[in-house]
mmCIF file with all atom_site columns, N, CA and C in Angstrom:
data_model
loop_
_atom_site.group_PDB
_atom_site.id
_atom_site.type_symbol
_atom_site.label_atom_id
_atom_site.label_alt_id
_atom_site.label_comp_id
_atom_site.label_asym_id
_atom_site.label_entity_id
_atom_site.label_seq_id
_atom_site.pdbx_PDB_ins_code
_atom_site.Cartn_x
_atom_site.Cartn_y
_atom_site.Cartn_z
_atom_site.occupancy
_atom_site.B_iso_or_equiv
_atom_site.pdbx_formal_charge
_atom_site.auth_seq_id
_atom_site.auth_comp_id
_atom_site.auth_asym_id
_atom_site.auth_atom_id
_atom_site.pdbx_PDB_model_num
ATOM 1   N N  . ILE T 1 1  ? 3.665  13.845 11.174 1.00 0.00 ? 1  ILE T N  1
ATOM 2   C CA . ILE T 1 1  ? 3.995  13.164 9.937  1.00 0.00 ? 1  ILE T CA 1
ATOM 3   C C  . ILE T 1 1  ? 4.754  11.899 10.300 1.00 0.00 ? 1  ILE T C  1
ATOM 4   N N  . LEU T 1 2  ? 4.307  10.759 9.804  1.00 0.00 ? 2  LEU T N  1
ATOM 5   C CA . LEU T 1 2  ? 5.039  9.503  9.917  1.00 0.00 ? 2  LEU T CA 1
ATOM 6   C C  . LEU T 1 2  ? 5.853  9.372  8.640  1.00 0.00 ? 2  LEU T C  1
ATOM 7   N N  . LEU T 1 3  ? 7.151  9.464  8.763  1.00 0.00 ? 3  LEU T N  1
ATOM 8   C CA . LEU T 1 3  ? 8.029  9.617  7.604  1.00 0.00 ? 3  LEU T CA 1
ATOM 9   C C  . LEU T 1 3  ? 8.948  8.419  7.431  1.00 0.00 ? 3  LEU T C  1
ATOM 10  N N  . ASP T 1 4  ? 8.792  7.736  6.323  1.00 0.00 ? 4  ASP T N  1
ATOM 11  C CA . ASP T 1 4  ? 9.720  6.678  5.951  1.00 0.00 ? 4  ASP T CA 1
ATOM 12  C C  . ASP T 1 4  ? 10.887 7.330  5.218  1.00 0.00 ? 4  ASP T C  1
ATOM 13  N N  . LEU T 1 5  ? 12.068 6.818  5.386  1.00 0.00 ? 5  LEU T N  1
ATOM 14  C CA . LEU T 1 5  ? 13.224 7.413  4.724  1.00 0.00 ? 5  LEU T CA 1
ATOM 15  C C  . LEU T 1 5  ? 13.320 7.039  3.258  1.00 0.00 ? 5  LEU T C  1
ATOM 16  N N  . MET T 1 6  ? 12.815 5.881  2.898  1.00 0.00 ? 6  MET T N  1
ATOM 17  C CA . MET T 1 6  ? 12.912 5.414  1.522  1.00 0.00 ? 6  MET T CA 1
ATOM 18  C C  . MET T 1 6  ? 11.648 5.799  0.764  1.00 0.00 ? 6  MET T C  1
ATOM 19  N N  . MET T 1 7  ? 11.753 6.882  -0.004 1.00 0.00 ? 7  MET T N  1
ATOM 20  C CA . MET T 1 7  ? 10.615 7.365  -0.793 1.00 0.00 ? 7  MET T CA 1
ATOM 21  C C  . MET T 1 7  ? 11.112 7.695  -2.192 1.00 0.00 ? 7  MET T C  1
ATOM 22  N N  . PRO T 1 8  ? 10.224 7.670  -3.176 1.00 0.00 ? 8  PRO T N  1
ATOM 23  C CA . PRO T 1 8  ? 10.634 8.064  -4.528 1.00 0.00 ? 8  PRO T CA 1
ATOM 24  C C  . PRO T 1 8  ? 10.828 9.582  -4.601 1.00 0.00 ? 8  PRO T C  1
ATOM 25  N N  . ILE T 1 9  ? 11.602 10.033 -5.524 1.00 0.00 ? 9  ILE T N  1
ATOM 26  C CA . ILE T 1 9  ? 11.856 11.444 -5.816 1.00 0.00 ? 9  ILE T CA 1
ATOM 27  C C  . ILE T 1 9  ? 12.729 12.099 -4.739 1.00 0.00 ? 9  ILE T C  1
ATOM 28  N N  . MET T 1 10 ? 12.267 12.118 -3.492 1.00 0.00 ? 10 MET T N  1
ATOM 29  C CA . MET T 1 10 ? 12.968 12.785 -2.398 1.00 0.00 ? 10 MET T CA 1
ATOM 30  C C  . MET T 1 10 ? 12.992 11.822 -1.216 1.00 0.00 ? 10 MET T C  1
ATOM 31  N N  . ASN T 1 11 ? 14.172 11.616 -0.607 1.00 0.00 ? 11 ASN T N  1
ATOM 32  C CA . ASN T 1 11 ? 14.193 10.718 0.543  1.00 0.00 ? 11 ASN T CA 1
ATOM 33  C C  . ASN T 1 11 ? 13.705 11.448 1.792  1.00 0.00 ? 11 ASN T C  1
ATOM 34  N N  . GLY T 1 12 ? 13.529 10.727 2.866  1.00 0.00 ? 12 GLY T N  1
ATOM 35  C CA . GLY T 1 12 ? 12.978 11.306 4.089  1.00 0.00 ? 12 GLY T CA 1
ATOM 36  C C  . GLY T 1 12 ? 13.839 12.402 4.684  1.00 0.00 ? 12 GLY T C  1
ATOM 37  N N  . TRP T 1 13 ? 15.178 12.243 4.596  1.00 0.00 ? 13 TRP T N  1
ATOM 38  C CA . TRP T 1 13 ? 16.067 13.282 5.129  1.00 0.00 ? 13 TRP T CA 1
ATOM 39  C C  . TRP T 1 13 ? 15.895 14.580 4.344  1.00 0.00 ? 13 TRP T C  1
ATOM 40  N N  . GLU T 1 14 ? 15.801 14.466 3.030  1.00 0.00 ? 14 GLU T N  1
ATOM 41  C CA . GLU T 1 14 ? 15.609 15.660 2.191  1.00 0.00 ? 14 GLU T CA 1
ATOM 42  C C  . GLU T 1 14 ? 14.265 16.313 2.494  1.00 0.00 ? 14 GLU T C  1
ATOM 43  N N  . PHE T 1 15 ? 13.236 15.487 2.651  1.00 0.00 ? 15 PHE T N  1
ATOM 44  C CA . PHE T 1 15 ? 11.917 16.023 2.976  1.00 0.00 ? 15 PHE T CA 1
ATOM 45  C C  . PHE T 1 15 ? 11.951 16.814 4.273  1.00 0.00 ? 15 PHE T C  1
ATOM 46  N N  . ARG T 1 16 ? 12.545 16.212 5.311  1.00 0.00 ? 16 ARG T N  1
ATOM 47  C CA . ARG T 1 16 ? 12.573 16.881 6.619  1.00 0.00 ? 16 ARG T CA 1
ATOM 48  C C  . ARG T 1 16 ? 13.377 18.180 6.545  1.00 0.00 ? 16 ARG T C  1
ATOM 49  N N  . SER T 1 17 ? 14.474 18.188 5.840  1.00 0.00 ? 17 SER T N  1
ATOM 50  C CA . SER T 1 17 ? 15.259 19.413 5.685  1.00 0.00 ? 17 SER T CA 1
ATOM 51  C C  . SER T 1 17 ? 14.449 20.508 5.005  1.00 0.00 ? 17 SER T C  1
ATOM 52  N N  . GLU T 1 18 ? 13.742 20.158 3.960  1.00 0.00 ? 18 GLU T N  1
ATOM 53  C CA . GLU T 1 18 ? 12.886 21.128 3.263  1.00 0.00 ? 18 GLU T CA 1
ATOM 54  C C  . GLU T 1 18 ? 11.751 21.603 4.165  1.00 0.00 ? 18 GLU T C  1
ATOM 55  N N  . GLN T 1 19 ? 11.166 20.686 4.902  1.00 0.00 ? 19 GLN T N  1
ATOM 56  C CA . GLN T 1 19 ? 10.066 21.045 5.808  1.00 0.00 ? 19 GLN T CA 1
ATOM 57  C C  . GLN T 1 19 ? 10.541 22.061 6.841  1.00 0.00 ? 19 GLN T C  1
ATOM 58  N N  . LEU T 1 20 ? 11.726 21.869 7.382  1.00 0.00 ? 20 LEU T N  1
ATOM 59  C CA . LEU T 1 20 ? 12.253 22.774 8.403  1.00 0.00 ? 20 LEU T CA 1
ATOM 60  C C  . LEU T 1 20 ? 12.540 24.168 7.847  1.00 0.00 ? 20 LEU T C  1
ATOM 61  N N  . ARG T 1 21 ? 12.769 24.271 6.548  1.00 0.00 ? 21 ARG T N  1
ATOM 62  C CA . ARG T 1 21 ? 13.037 25.575 5.924  1.00 0.00 ? 21 ARG T CA 1
ATOM 63  C C  . ARG T 1 21 ? 11.773 26.412 5.743  1.00 0.00 ? 21 ARG T C  1
ATOM 64  N N  . ASP T 1 22 ? 10.618 25.776 5.795  1.00 0.00 ? 22 ASP T N  1
ATOM 65  C CA . ASP T 1 22 ? 9.355  26.473 5.576  1.00 0.00 ? 22 ASP T CA 1
ATOM 66  C C  . ASP T 1 22 ? 8.708  26.808 6.918  1.00 0.00 ? 22 ASP T C  1
ATOM 67  N N  . PRO T 1 23 ? 8.632  28.084 7.284  1.00 0.00 ? 23 PRO T N  1
ATOM 68  C CA . PRO T 1 23 ? 8.074  28.453 8.591  1.00 0.00 ? 23 PRO T CA 1
ATOM 69  C C  . PRO T 1 23 ? 6.640  27.960 8.812  1.00 0.00 ? 23 PRO T C  1
ATOM 70  N N  . LYS T 1 24 ? 5.873  27.806 7.757  1.00 0.00 ? 24 LYS T N  1
ATOM 71  C CA . LYS T 1 24 ? 4.496  27.334 7.897  1.00 0.00 ? 24 LYS T CA 1
ATOM 72  C C  . LYS T 1 24 ? 4.436  25.845 8.211  1.00 0.00 ? 24 LYS T C  1
ATOM 73  N N  . LEU T 1 25 ? 5.469  25.111 7.859  1.00 0.00 ? 25 LEU T N  1
ATOM 74  C CA . LEU T 1 25 ? 5.466  23.649 8.021  1.00 0.00 ? 25 LEU T CA 1
ATOM 75  C C  . LEU T 1 25 ? 6.430  23.141 9.083  1.00 0.00 ? 25 LEU T C  1
ATOM 76  N N  . SER T 1 26 ? 7.350  23.966 9.502  1.00 0.00 ? 26 SER T N  1
ATOM 77  C CA . SER T 1 26 ? 8.441  23.491 10.359 1.00 0.00 ? 26 SER T CA 1
ATOM 78  C C  . SER T 1 26 ? 7.995  23.003 11.734 1.00 0.00 ? 26 SER T C  1
ATOM 79  N N  . SER T 1 27 ? 6.866  23.481 12.205 1.00 0.00 ? 27 SER T N  1
ATOM 80  C CA . SER T 1 27 ? 6.414  23.063 13.543 1.00 0.00 ? 27 SER T CA 1
ATOM 81  C C  . SER T 1 27 ? 5.598  21.765 13.528 1.00 0.00 ? 27 SER T C  1
ATOM 82  N N  . ILE T 1 28 ? 5.334  21.218 12.357 1.00 0.00 ? 28 ILE T N  1
ATOM 83  C CA . ILE T 1 28 ? 4.600  19.950 12.283 1.00 0.00 ? 28 ILE T CA 1
ATOM 84  C C  . ILE T 1 28 ? 5.520  18.832 12.770 1.00 0.00 ? 28 ILE T C  1
ATOM 85  N N  . PRO T 1 29 ? 5.112  18.085 13.785 1.00 0.00 ? 29 PRO T N  1
ATOM 86  C CA . PRO T 1 29 ? 5.981  17.026 14.309 1.00 0.00 ? 29 PRO T CA 1
ATOM 87  C C  . PRO T 1 29 ? 6.184  15.897 13.309 1.00 0.00 ? 29 PRO T C  1
ATOM 88  N N  . VAL T 1 30 ? 7.374  15.308 13.371 1.00 0.00 ? 30 VAL T N  1
ATOM 89  C CA . VAL T 1 30 ? 7.745  14.228 12.456 1.00 0.00 ? 30 VAL T CA 1
ATOM 90  C C  . VAL T 1 30 ? 8.292  13.051 13.253 1.00 0.00 ? 30 VAL T C  1
ATOM 91  N N  . VAL T 1 31 ? 7.859  11.868 12.873 1.00 0.00 ? 31 VAL T N  1
ATOM 92  C CA . VAL T 1 31 ? 8.412  10.626 13.405 1.00 0.00 ? 31 VAL T CA 1
ATOM 93  C C  . VAL T 1 31 ? 9.030  9.883  12.227 1.00 0.00 ? 31 VAL T C  1
ATOM 94  N N  . ILE T 1 32 ? 10.350 9.727  12.271 1.00 0.00 ? 32 ILE T N  1
ATOM 95  C CA . ILE T 1 32 ? 11.059 9.016  11.215 1.00 0.00 ? 32 ILE T CA 1
ATOM 96  C C  . ILE T 1 32 ? 11.024 7.530  11.540 1.00 0.00 ? 32 ILE T C  1
ATOM 97  N N  . MET T 1 33 ? 10.655 6.740  10.545 1.00 0.00 ? 33 MET T N  1
ATOM 98  C CA . MET T 1 33 ? 10.555 5.292  10.708 1.00 0.00 ? 33 MET T CA 1
ATOM 99  C C  . MET T 1 33 ? 11.513 4.639  9.715  1.00 0.00 ? 33 MET T C  1
ATOM 100 N N  . THR T 1 34 ? 12.435 3.840  10.238 1.00 0.00 ? 34 THR T N  1
ATOM 101 C CA . THR T 1 34 ? 13.405 3.184  9.372  1.00 0.00 ? 34 THR T CA 1
ATOM 102 C C  . THR T 1 34 ? 13.985 1.962  10.060 1.00 0.00 ? 34 THR T C  1
ATOM 103 N N  . ALA T 1 35 ? 14.511 1.056  9.289  1.00 0.00 ? 35 ALA T N  1
ATOM 104 C CA . ALA T 1 35 ? 15.197 -0.109 9.842  1.00 0.00 ? 35 ALA T CA 1
ATOM 105 C C  . ALA T 1 35 ? 16.658 0.216  10.156 1.00 0.00 ? 35 ALA T C  1
ATOM 106 N N  . ASP T 1 36 ? 17.130 1.360  9.718  1.00 0.00 ? 36 ASP T N  1
ATOM 107 C CA . ASP T 1 36 ? 18.515 1.775  9.929  1.00 0.00 ? 36 ASP T CA 1
ATOM 108 C C  . ASP T 1 36 ? 18.713 2.203  11.381 1.00 0.00 ? 36 ASP T C  1
ATOM 109 N N  . GLY T 1 37 ? 19.392 1.391  12.151 1.00 0.00 ? 37 GLY T N  1
ATOM 110 C CA . GLY T 1 37 ? 19.615 1.676  13.560 1.00 0.00 ? 37 GLY T CA 1
ATOM 111 C C  . GLY T 1 37 ? 20.522 2.868  13.810 1.00 0.00 ? 37 GLY T C  1
ATOM 112 N N  . ARG T 1 38 ? 21.217 3.336  12.779 1.00 0.00 ? 38 ARG T N  1
ATOM 113 C CA . ARG T 1 38 ? 22.117 4.482  12.925 1.00 0.00 ? 38 ARG T CA 1
ATOM 114 C C  . ARG T 1 38 ? 21.411 5.814  12.696 1.00 0.00 ? 38 ARG T C  1
ATOM 115 N N  . ALA T 1 39 ? 20.117 5.800  12.441 1.00 0.00 ? 39 ALA T N  1
ATOM 116 C CA . ALA T 1 39 ? 19.384 7.008  12.068 1.00 0.00 ? 39 ALA T CA 1
ATOM 117 C C  . ALA T 1 39 ? 18.961 7.870  13.257 1.00 0.00 ? 39 ALA T C  1
ATOM 118 N N  . ALA T 1 40 ? 19.035 7.349  14.457 1.00 0.00 ? 40 ALA T N  1
ATOM 119 C CA . ALA T 1 40 ? 18.526 8.071  15.630 1.00 0.00 ? 40 ALA T CA 1
ATOM 120 C C  . ALA T 1 40 ? 19.220 9.411  15.830 1.00 0.00 ? 40 ALA T C  1
ATOM 121 N N  . ASP T 1 41 ? 20.553 9.451  15.710 1.00 0.00 ? 41 ASP T N  1
ATOM 122 C CA . ASP T 1 41 ? 21.276 10.709 15.912 1.00 0.00 ? 41 ASP T CA 1
ATOM 123 C C  . ASP T 1 41 ? 20.900 11.756 14.868 1.00 0.00 ? 41 ASP T C  1
ATOM 124 N N  . LYS T 1 42 ? 20.818 11.337 13.628 1.00 0.00 ? 42 LYS T N  1
ATOM 125 C CA . LYS T 1 42 ? 20.450 12.286 12.567 1.00 0.00 ? 42 LYS T CA 1
ATOM 126 C C  . LYS T 1 42 ? 19.014 12.769 12.756 1.00 0.00 ? 42 LYS T C  1
ATOM 127 N N  . ALA T 1 43 ? 18.135 11.895 13.198 1.00 0.00 ? 43 ALA T N  1
ATOM 128 C CA . ALA T 1 43 ? 16.742 12.295 13.457 1.00 0.00 ? 43 ALA T CA 1
ATOM 129 C C  . ALA T 1 43 ? 16.704 13.377 14.531 1.00 0.00 ? 43 ALA T C  1
ATOM 130 N N  . ARG T 1 44 ? 17.476 13.207 15.577 1.00 0.00 ? 44 ARG T N  1
ATOM 131 C CA . ARG T 1 44 ? 17.524 14.226 16.638 1.00 0.00 ? 44 ARG T CA 1
ATOM 132 C C  . ARG T 1 44 ? 18.041 15.557 16.111 1.00 0.00 ? 44 ARG T C  1
ATOM 133 N N  . ARG T 1 45 ? 19.068 15.516 15.268 1.00 0.00 ? 45 ARG T N  1
ATOM 134 C CA . ARG T 1 45 ? 19.609 16.755 14.700 1.00 0.00 ? 45 ARG T CA 1
ATOM 135 C C  . ARG T 1 45 ? 18.580 17.479 13.844 1.00 0.00 ? 45 ARG T C  1
ATOM 136 N N  . LEU T 1 46 ? 17.660 16.720 13.269 1.00 0.00 ? 46 LEU T N  1
ATOM 137 C CA . LEU T 1 46 ? 16.599 17.310 12.447 1.00 0.00 ? 46 LEU T CA 1
ATOM 138 C C  . LEU T 1 46 ? 15.316 17.513 13.250 1.00 0.00 ? 46 LEU T C  1
ATOM 139 N N  . HIS T 1 47 ? 15.427 17.467 14.575 1.00 0.00 ? 47 HIS T N  1
ATOM 140 C CA . HIS T 1 47 ? 14.295 17.724 15.478 1.00 0.00 ? 47 HIS T CA 1
ATOM 141 C C  . HIS T 1 47 ? 13.108 16.826 15.154 1.00 0.00 ? 47 HIS T C  1
ATOM 142 N N  . ALA T 1 48 ? 13.403 15.542 14.985 1.00 0.00 ? 48 ALA T N  1
ATOM 143 C CA . ALA T 1 48 ? 12.358 14.557 14.697 1.00 0.00 ? 48 ALA T CA 1
ATOM 144 C C  . ALA T 1 48 ? 12.497 13.408 15.679 1.00 0.00 ? 48 ALA T C  1
ATOM 145 N N  . ASP T 1 49 ? 11.390 12.755 15.961 1.00 0.00 ? 49 ASP T N  1
ATOM 146 C CA . ASP T 1 49 ? 11.437 11.525 16.732 1.00 0.00 ? 49 ASP T CA 1
ATOM 147 C C  . ASP T 1 49 ? 11.791 10.390 15.784 1.00 0.00 ? 49 ASP T C  1
ATOM 148 N N  . TYR T 1 50 ? 12.076 9.235  16.365 1.00 0.00 ? 50 TYR T N  1
ATOM 149 C CA . TYR T 1 50 ? 12.574 8.118  15.578 1.00 0.00 ? 50 TYR T CA 1
ATOM 150 C C  . TYR T 1 50 ? 12.013 6.815  16.138 1.00 0.00 ? 50 TYR T C  1
ATOM 151 N N  . LEU T 1 51 ? 11.540 5.966  15.254 1.00 0.00 ? 51 LEU T N  1
ATOM 152 C CA . LEU T 1 51 ? 11.132 4.607  15.618 1.00 0.00 ? 51 LEU T CA 1
ATOM 153 C C  . LEU T 1 51 ? 11.823 3.648  14.656 1.00 0.00 ? 51 LEU T C  1
ATOM 154 N N  . LYS T 1 52 ? 12.421 2.605  15.224 1.00 0.00 ? 52 LYS T N  1
ATOM 155 C CA . LYS T 1 52 ? 13.112 1.610  14.399 1.00 0.00 ? 52 LYS T CA 1
ATOM 156 C C  . LYS T 1 52 ? 12.123 0.545  13.941 1.00 0.00 ? 52 LYS T C  1
ATOM 157 N N  . LYS T 1 53 ? 12.197 0.208  12.664 1.00 0.00 ? 53 LYS T N  1
ATOM 158 C CA . LYS T 1 53 ? 11.380 -0.869 12.122 1.00 0.00 ? 53 LYS T CA 1
ATOM 159 C C  . LYS T 1 53 ? 11.960 -2.201 12.559 1.00 0.00 ? 53 LYS T C  1
ATOM 160 N N  . PRO T 1 54 ? 11.145 -3.190 12.795 1.00 0.00 ? 54 PRO T N  1
ATOM 161 C CA . PRO T 1 54 ? 9.689  -3.161 12.680 1.00 0.00 ? 54 PRO T CA 1
ATOM 162 C C  . PRO T 1 54 ? 9.084  -2.315 13.809 1.00 0.00 ? 54 PRO T C  1
ATOM 163 N N  . ILE T 1 55 ? 8.097  -1.547 13.449 1.00 0.00 ? 55 ILE T N  1
ATOM 164 C CA . ILE T 1 55 ? 7.444  -0.631 14.382 1.00 0.00 ? 55 ILE T CA 1
ATOM 165 C C  . ILE T 1 55 ? 6.526  -1.433 15.305 1.00 0.00 ? 55 ILE T C  1
ATOM 166 N N  . HIS T 1 56 ? 6.651  -1.179 16.587 1.00 0.00 ? 56 HIS T N  1
ATOM 167 C CA . HIS T 1 56 ? 5.745  -1.778 17.564 1.00 0.00 ? 56 HIS T CA 1
ATOM 168 C C  . HIS T 1 56 ? 4.580  -0.814 17.759 1.00 0.00 ? 56 HIS T C  1
ATOM 169 N N  . LEU T 1 57 ? 3.389  -1.296 17.562 1.00 0.00 ? 57 LEU T N  1
ATOM 170 C CA . LEU T 1 57 ? 2.200  -0.455 17.590 1.00 0.00 ? 57 LEU T CA 1
ATOM 171 C C  . LEU T 1 57 ? 2.076  0.336  18.892 1.00 0.00 ? 57 LEU T C  1
ATOM 172 N N  . ASP T 1 58 ? 2.362  -0.285 20.011 1.00 0.00 ? 58 ASP T N  1
ATOM 173 C CA . ASP T 1 58 ? 2.256  0.431  21.292 1.00 0.00 ? 58 ASP T CA 1
ATOM 174 C C  . ASP T 1 58 ? 3.209  1.622  21.347 1.00 0.00 ? 58 ASP T C  1
ATOM 175 N N  . ALA T 1 59 ? 4.421  1.466  20.853 1.00 0.00 ? 59 ALA T N  1
ATOM 176 C CA . ALA T 1 59 ? 5.392  2.568  20.847 1.00 0.00 ? 59 ALA T CA 1
ATOM 177 C C  . ALA T 1 59 ? 4.913  3.701  19.950 1.00 0.00 ? 59 ALA T C  1
ATOM 178 N N  . LEU T 1 60 ? 4.374  3.357  18.800 1.00 0.00 ? 60 LEU T N  1
ATOM 179 C CA . LEU T 1 60 ? 3.853  4.366  17.879 1.00 0.00 ? 60 LEU T CA 1
ATOM 180 C C  . LEU T 1 60 ? 2.676  5.105  18.499 1.00 0.00 ? 60 LEU T C  1
ATOM 181 N N  . LEU T 1 61 ? 1.754  4.370  19.080 1.00 0.00 ? 61 LEU T N  1
ATOM 182 C CA . LEU T 1 61 ? 0.582  5.005  19.686 1.00 0.00 ? 61 LEU T CA 1
ATOM 183 C C  . LEU T 1 61 ? 0.962  5.874  20.876 1.00 0.00 ? 61 LEU T C  1
ATOM 184 N N  . ASP T 1 62 ? 1.939  5.449  21.663 1.00 0.00 ? 62 ASP T N  1
ATOM 185 C CA . ASP T 1 62 ? 2.413  6.270  22.783 1.00 0.00 ? 62 ASP T CA 1
ATOM 186 C C  . ASP T 1 62 ? 2.998  7.577  22.281 1.00 0.00 ? 62 ASP T C  1
ATOM 187 N N  . LEU T 1 63 ? 3.779  7.514  21.224 1.00 0.00 ? 63 LEU T N  1
ATOM 188 C CA . LEU T 1 63 ? 4.393  8.713  20.673 1.00 0.00 ? 63 LEU T CA 1
ATOM 189 C C  . LEU T 1 63 ? 3.353  9.666  20.098 1.00 0.00 ? 63 LEU T C  1
ATOM 190 N N  . VAL T 1 64 ? 2.420  9.136  19.351 1.00 0.00 ? 64 VAL T N  1
ATOM 191 C CA . VAL T 1 64 ? 1.340  9.966  18.797 1.00 0.00 ? 64 VAL T CA 1
ATOM 192 C C  . VAL T 1 64 ? 0.520  10.578 19.930 1.00 0.00 ? 64 VAL T C  1
ATOM 193 N N  . ASN T 1 65 ? 0.241  9.805  20.962 1.00 0.00 ? 65 ASN T N  1
ATOM 194 C CA . ASN T 1 65 ? -0.497 10.302 22.113 1.00 0.00 ? 65 ASN T CA 1
ATOM 195 C C  . ASN T 1 65 ? 0.245  11.454 22.802 1.00 0.00 ? 65 ASN T C  1
ATOM 196 N N  . ASP T 1 66 ? 1.561  11.325 22.908 1.00 0.00 ? 66 ASP T N  1
ATOM 197 C CA . ASP T 1 66 ? 2.356  12.420 23.493 1.00 0.00 ? 66 ASP T CA 1
ATOM 198 C C  . ASP T 1 66 ? 2.193  13.701 22.693 1.00 0.00 ? 66 ASP T C  1
ATOM 199 N N  . TYR T 1 67 ? 2.207  13.604 21.382 1.00 0.00 ? 67 TYR T N  1
ATOM 200 C CA . TYR T 1 67 ? 2.033  14.788 20.545 1.00 0.00 ? 67 TYR T CA 1
ATOM 201 C C  . TYR T 1 67 ? 0.629  15.370 20.681 1.00 0.00 ? 67 TYR T C  1
ATOM 202 N N  . CYS T 1 68 ? -0.348 14.516 20.865 1.00 0.00 ? 68 CYS T N  1
ATOM 203 C CA . CYS T 1 68 ? -1.740 14.997 20.982 1.00 0.00 ? 68 CYS T CA 1
ATOM 204 C C  . CYS T 1 68 ? -1.978 15.743 22.287 1.00 0.00 ? 68 CYS T C  1
ATOM 205 N N  . ARG T 1 69 ? -1.171 15.479 23.289 1.00 0.00 ? 69 ARG T N  1
ATOM 206 C CA . ARG T 1 69 ? -1.305 16.147 24.583 1.00 0.00 ? 69 ARG T CA 1
ATOM 207 C C  . ARG T 1 69 ? -0.715 17.542 24.567 1.00 0.00 ? 69 ARG T C  1
ATOM 208 N N  . THR T 1 70 ? 0.180  17.826 23.655 1.00 0.00 ? 70 THR T N  1
ATOM 209 C CA . THR T 1 70 ? 0.838  19.137 23.643 1.00 0.00 ? 70 THR T CA 1
ATOM 210 C C  . THR T 1 70 ? 0.103  20.137 22.795 1.00 0.00 ? 70 THR T C  1
#
């Protein structure tokens, strides 16, 4: 899941917390994308990867490729 933090209804942090509570969904990998440079620590605590905006395509593709190998 490529997850932006700024979403209507539920923000990205709330989404990830809810996802982790559901055993059927908790193992789906998440990459949090945000311009907030302070988000990396919180992303790690929520067992998610993190990319800072603006997203560099090579970094995104490398991360997705890593997930596809596992």
